[in-house]
Amino acid sequence: MKIPFIKAHGAGNDFVIIDKNVDIIRKSKKVIKNLCDRRFGIGCDQLILLKQLGQYHQVFFYNSDGSLGKNCGNGLRCAYKYLTEIKKKKKVVIKSQKFLHYGKKIGKEYHINVGEISLDWKKIPLSKKMETQNLQFKKIKIPGVIKIMTANIGNPHCVVLVKNIQSINLEVLGPQLVSHAYFPEQANITFVQKLNNKLVKVLFWERGGGHTLACGSGTCATAFVLHHNHYVSAKIKVLTEQSQLETEVENKMVSLKGPAEIVYHSTINLA
């Protein structure tokens, strides 16, 4: 069975987008993992499956290990571009696991509302009641750590503010934090350095995917908790490893603006 797909990326965070035979693909974790595999499949950070449901386009995000993700800011921008520019849809409302998402094109970039933030320890979730904006990892040494904060924007996130991001050994600290006992569902990890009130620099380690060049929901969670804790303005620029994203916090909602690129179209044979 041949399946058409799109390869896309947002700020280097890359995706395979499929809108055919979605229900068949969703039933097989093996197929999902194979599609994401960079050696034996197409290769991507996440698989995006799109399905028309009435007035909405239902989106399903799958990590490269086959696990289901609940939100993805960079993936939402790529999905919005695909639906509006490739499929020529005039009115697009994307429905994720928890939110409705509305997008627009601004110049050459794409803006989308990523979702509503929760700081409730039960909703993040954490394994027990604790101060979500001041976590302590007693047995893990993080160079130059200033503050550790958590939030949920569909996915659980842990944001580690440090003095110098270059001192972070991501390959060591990422796996230690992502599966820490505090996080019963694991958590996406962001290391962030504040450059000024409107500019920060980040590194990401995602649950189910490991090191990624960018993480849209992580960018939004980072912007929110930094603003909530009075480190940055409501509207900031975020320097990822290969690109730049912009976020804006309004009450508990966070929006994201950045690039979305269609790399190529092709088909793959699913056994």
Coordinates of C-alpha atoms in Angstrom, one line a residue:
M1 CA 0.0 0.0 0.0
K2 CA 1.5 3.3 -1.2
I3 CA 1.0 6.3 1.1
P4 CA 1.6 9.9 0.0
F5 CA 3.5 12.1 2.5
I6 CA 5.0 15.5 3.0
K7 CA 8.4 16.1 4.6
A8 CA 8.5 19.4 6.5
H9 CA 10.3 21.3 9.2
G10 CA 9.8 24.2 11.5
A11 CA 13.1 25.7 12.8
G12 CA 14.9 22.4 12.1
N13 CA 12.3 20.4 14.1
D14 CA 11.3 17.9 11.3
F15 CA 8.1 16.1 10.5
V16 CA 6.4 13.6 8.2
I17 CA 2.9 14.7 7.4
I18 CA 0.3 12.2 6.3
D19 CA -3.5 12.6 5.7
K20 CA -4.3 9.3 4.1
N21 CA -5.1 6.0 5.8
V22 CA -4.7 7.7 9.1
D23 CA -6.7 5.1 11.1
I24 CA -4.7 2.2 9.7
I25 CA -1.4 3.9 10.6
R26 CA -2.5 4.8 14.1
K27 CA -3.2 1.2 14.9
S28 CA 0.4 0.1 14.4
K29 CA 3.2 1.5 16.7
K30 CA 5.6 -0.5 14.6
V31 CA 4.6 1.4 11.4
I32 CA 4.8 4.7 13.2
K33 CA 8.3 3.9 14.4
N34 CA 9.4 2.8 11.0
L35 CA 8.1 6.0 9.3
C36 CA 10.1 8.0 11.8
D37 CA 13.3 5.9 11.5
R38 CA 16.1 7.9 9.8
R39 CA 17.8 4.7 8.5
F40 CA 14.9 2.4 7.6
G41 CA 12.1 4.8 7.0
I42 CA 11.6 8.4 6.0
G43 CA 13.0 9.9 9.2
C44 CA 11.6 12.7 11.4
D45 CA 11.4 14.0 15.0
Q46 CA 7.6 13.5 14.9
L47 CA 5.0 12.0 12.7
I48 CA 1.9 14.2 12.0
L49 CA -1.4 12.5 11.0
L50 CA -4.2 14.7 9.8
K51 CA -7.9 13.7 9.6
Q52 CA -10.9 15.8 8.5
L53 CA -13.5 15.8 11.2
G54 CA -16.4 18.1 10.2
Q55 CA -15.2 21.7 10.4
Y56 CA -11.9 20.7 12.1
H57 CA -8.7 19.0 11.0
Q58 CA -7.9 16.6 13.8
V59 CA -4.1 16.3 14.3
F60 CA -2.2 13.4 15.9
F61 CA 1.4 13.8 16.9
Y62 CA 3.6 10.8 17.3
N63 CA 7.2 10.8 18.7
S64 CA 9.9 8.8 17.0
D65 CA 9.6 6.1 19.6
G66 CA 6.0 5.6 18.6
S67 CA 4.4 7.3 21.6
L68 CA 1.6 9.7 21.3
G69 CA 2.3 13.4 21.8
K70 CA -0.5 15.8 22.7
N71 CA 0.8 19.1 21.3
C72 CA 3.6 20.4 19.0
G73 CA 4.0 24.1 18.2
N74 CA 6.4 23.7 15.3
G75 CA 4.3 20.8 13.9
L76 CA 1.1 22.9 14.1
R77 CA 2.7 25.6 11.9
C78 CA 3.8 23.0 9.4
A79 CA 0.4 21.4 9.4
Y80 CA -1.3 24.8 8.9
K81 CA 1.0 25.6 6.0
Y82 CA 0.3 22.2 4.4
L83 CA -3.5 22.6 4.7
T84 CA -3.6 26.1 3.4
E85 CA -0.9 26.1 0.8
I86 CA -0.7 22.5 -0.5
K87 CA -4.3 21.4 0.1
K88 CA -5.7 24.9 -0.6
K89 CA -8.0 24.9 2.4
K90 CA -9.5 28.4 2.9
K91 CA -10.6 28.1 6.6
V92 CA -8.4 25.9 8.8
V93 CA -9.1 25.1 12.4
I94 CA -6.7 22.4 13.8
K95 CA -7.9 20.3 16.7
S96 CA -5.2 18.7 18.9
Q97 CA -5.8 16.5 22.0
K98 CA -6.7 19.5 24.2
F99 CA -7.0 22.6 22.1
L100 CA -8.3 24.3 19.0
H101 CA -5.6 26.1 17.0
Y102 CA -6.0 29.0 14.6
G103 CA -3.2 30.1 12.4
K104 CA -2.2 32.9 9.9
K105 CA 0.7 33.7 7.6
I106 CA 2.7 36.8 8.5
G107 CA 5.2 37.6 5.8
K108 CA 7.2 34.4 5.2
E109 CA 6.4 33.0 8.6
Y110 CA 3.5 31.4 10.3
H111 CA 1.7 32.3 13.6
I112 CA -0.4 29.9 15.6
N113 CA -2.0 29.8 19.0
V114 CA -0.3 26.8 20.7
G115 CA -2.6 26.5 23.8
E116 CA -3.3 27.3 27.4
I117 CA -0.7 26.8 30.2
S118 CA -1.3 25.1 33.4
L119 CA 1.0 25.3 36.5
D120 CA -1.1 22.9 38.6
W121 CA 1.1 20.1 39.8
K122 CA -1.7 17.5 39.2
K123 CA -2.1 18.7 35.6
I124 CA 1.5 18.9 34.7
P125 CA 1.6 16.2 36.1
L126 CA 4.1 15.8 38.9
S127 CA 4.4 12.6 41.1
K128 CA 3.5 14.5 44.2
K129 CA 2.6 18.0 45.4
M130 CA 5.5 20.4 45.2
E131 CA 6.3 24.0 44.1
T132 CA 6.0 23.8 40.3
Q133 CA 8.0 27.0 39.9
N134 CA 10.9 26.0 42.1
L135 CA 11.8 22.3 41.6
Q136 CA 15.0 20.9 43.2
F137 CA 16.9 18.0 41.8
K138 CA 19.1 17.1 44.7
K139 CA 21.0 14.2 43.1
I140 CA 21.5 15.9 39.7
K141 CA 24.2 18.5 39.3
I142 CA 23.3 21.2 36.8
P143 CA 26.1 23.8 36.1
G144 CA 25.0 27.4 36.8
V145 CA 21.4 26.5 37.5
I146 CA 19.3 29.5 38.5
K147 CA 15.7 28.2 38.7
I148 CA 13.8 25.1 37.6
M149 CA 10.2 25.5 36.6
T150 CA 7.4 23.2 35.2
A151 CA 4.3 23.7 33.2
N152 CA 1.8 21.9 30.9
I153 CA 0.7 23.1 27.5
G154 CA -0.8 19.8 26.3
N155 CA 2.6 18.2 27.0
P156 CA 4.5 18.3 30.4
H157 CA 7.5 20.6 30.3
C158 CA 10.5 21.2 32.6
V159 CA 12.3 24.5 32.1
V160 CA 15.8 24.9 33.5
L161 CA 17.1 28.4 33.6
V162 CA 20.9 28.5 33.7
K163 CA 23.7 31.2 33.7
N164 CA 25.5 29.8 30.6
I165 CA 23.9 27.3 28.3
Q166 CA 27.2 26.3 26.8
S167 CA 28.1 24.6 30.1
I168 CA 25.2 22.2 29.7
N169 CA 26.0 18.6 28.6
L170 CA 22.7 17.9 26.9
E171 CA 23.4 14.2 26.2
V172 CA 24.0 13.6 29.9
L173 CA 21.5 15.8 31.6
G174 CA 18.6 15.4 29.1
P175 CA 18.0 11.7 29.7
Q176 CA 18.5 12.1 33.5
L177 CA 15.8 14.8 33.7
V178 CA 13.3 13.6 31.1
S179 CA 12.5 10.4 33.0
H180 CA 13.0 11.7 36.5
A181 CA 10.7 10.3 39.2
Y182 CA 9.1 13.7 39.5
F183 CA 7.5 13.2 36.1
P184 CA 5.2 10.1 35.9
E185 CA 4.5 10.8 32.2
Q186 CA 8.1 12.0 31.6
A187 CA 8.6 15.6 30.6
N188 CA 10.1 17.6 27.7
I189 CA 13.2 19.4 29.0
T190 CA 14.3 22.9 28.0
F191 CA 17.6 24.5 29.1
V192 CA 17.4 28.3 28.7
Q193 CA 19.8 31.2 29.1
K194 CA 18.4 34.7 29.4
L195 CA 20.3 37.1 27.2
N196 CA 18.0 40.1 27.9
N197 CA 14.3 40.8 28.8
K198 CA 13.3 40.1 25.2
L199 CA 15.8 37.4 24.1
V200 CA 16.6 33.9 25.3
K201 CA 18.7 31.0 24.0
V202 CA 17.5 27.4 24.4
L203 CA 18.4 23.7 24.1
F204 CA 15.8 20.9 24.0
W205 CA 15.6 17.2 25.0
E206 CA 12.2 15.7 24.3
R207 CA 10.4 12.7 25.8
G208 CA 10.1 10.0 23.1
G209 CA 12.5 11.8 20.8
G210 CA 15.7 12.9 22.6
H211 CA 17.7 15.9 21.3
T212 CA 15.7 18.1 18.8
L213 CA 16.8 21.3 17.2
A214 CA 13.6 23.0 18.3
C215 CA 10.5 22.3 20.3
G216 CA 7.5 24.6 19.8
S217 CA 5.5 23.6 22.9
G218 CA 8.7 23.7 24.8
T219 CA 9.4 27.2 23.5
C220 CA 5.9 28.3 24.6
A221 CA 6.2 26.8 28.0
T222 CA 9.6 28.4 28.5
A223 CA 8.3 31.8 27.5
F224 CA 5.4 31.5 29.8
V225 CA 7.2 30.4 33.0
L226 CA 10.0 33.0 32.4
H227 CA 7.4 35.7 32.1
H228 CA 5.4 34.4 35.0
N229 CA 8.5 34.5 37.2
H230 CA 9.4 38.0 36.0
Y231 CA 12.5 37.1 34.0
V232 CA 11.3 38.3 30.6
S233 CA 8.7 40.4 28.8
A234 CA 5.4 39.0 27.5
K235 CA 6.7 39.0 23.9
I236 CA 10.1 37.5 23.3
K237 CA 12.4 36.0 20.7
V238 CA 13.8 32.6 21.3
L239 CA 17.1 31.5 19.7
T240 CA 17.1 27.8 18.9
E241 CA 20.1 25.9 17.6
Q242 CA 19.4 26.7 13.9
S243 CA 16.7 29.3 13.9
Q244 CA 14.6 31.9 15.8
L245 CA 11.1 31.7 17.1
E246 CA 8.8 34.4 18.6
T247 CA 6.3 33.9 21.4
E248 CA 3.7 36.1 23.0
V249 CA 2.0 35.4 26.4
E250 CA -1.6 36.7 26.9
N251 CA -3.0 35.6 30.2
K252 CA -2.6 31.8 30.2
M253 CA -2.4 31.5 26.4
V254 CA 0.8 31.4 24.4
S255 CA 1.2 31.9 20.6
L256 CA 4.2 31.0 18.5
K257 CA 5.6 32.6 15.2
G258 CA 8.3 31.1 13.1
P259 CA 9.3 29.4 9.8
A260 CA 7.5 26.4 8.3
E261 CA 9.1 24.7 5.3
I262 CA 7.8 22.0 3.0
V263 CA 10.9 20.0 2.0
Y264 CA 9.5 17.5 -0.4
H265 CA 6.5 15.4 -1.5
S266 CA 6.8 11.6 -2.1
T267 CA 5.2 8.2 -1.4
I268 CA 6.2 5.3 0.8
N269 CA 5.2 1.7 0.5
L270 CA 3.7 0.4 3.8
A271 CA 4.0 -3.4 4.0

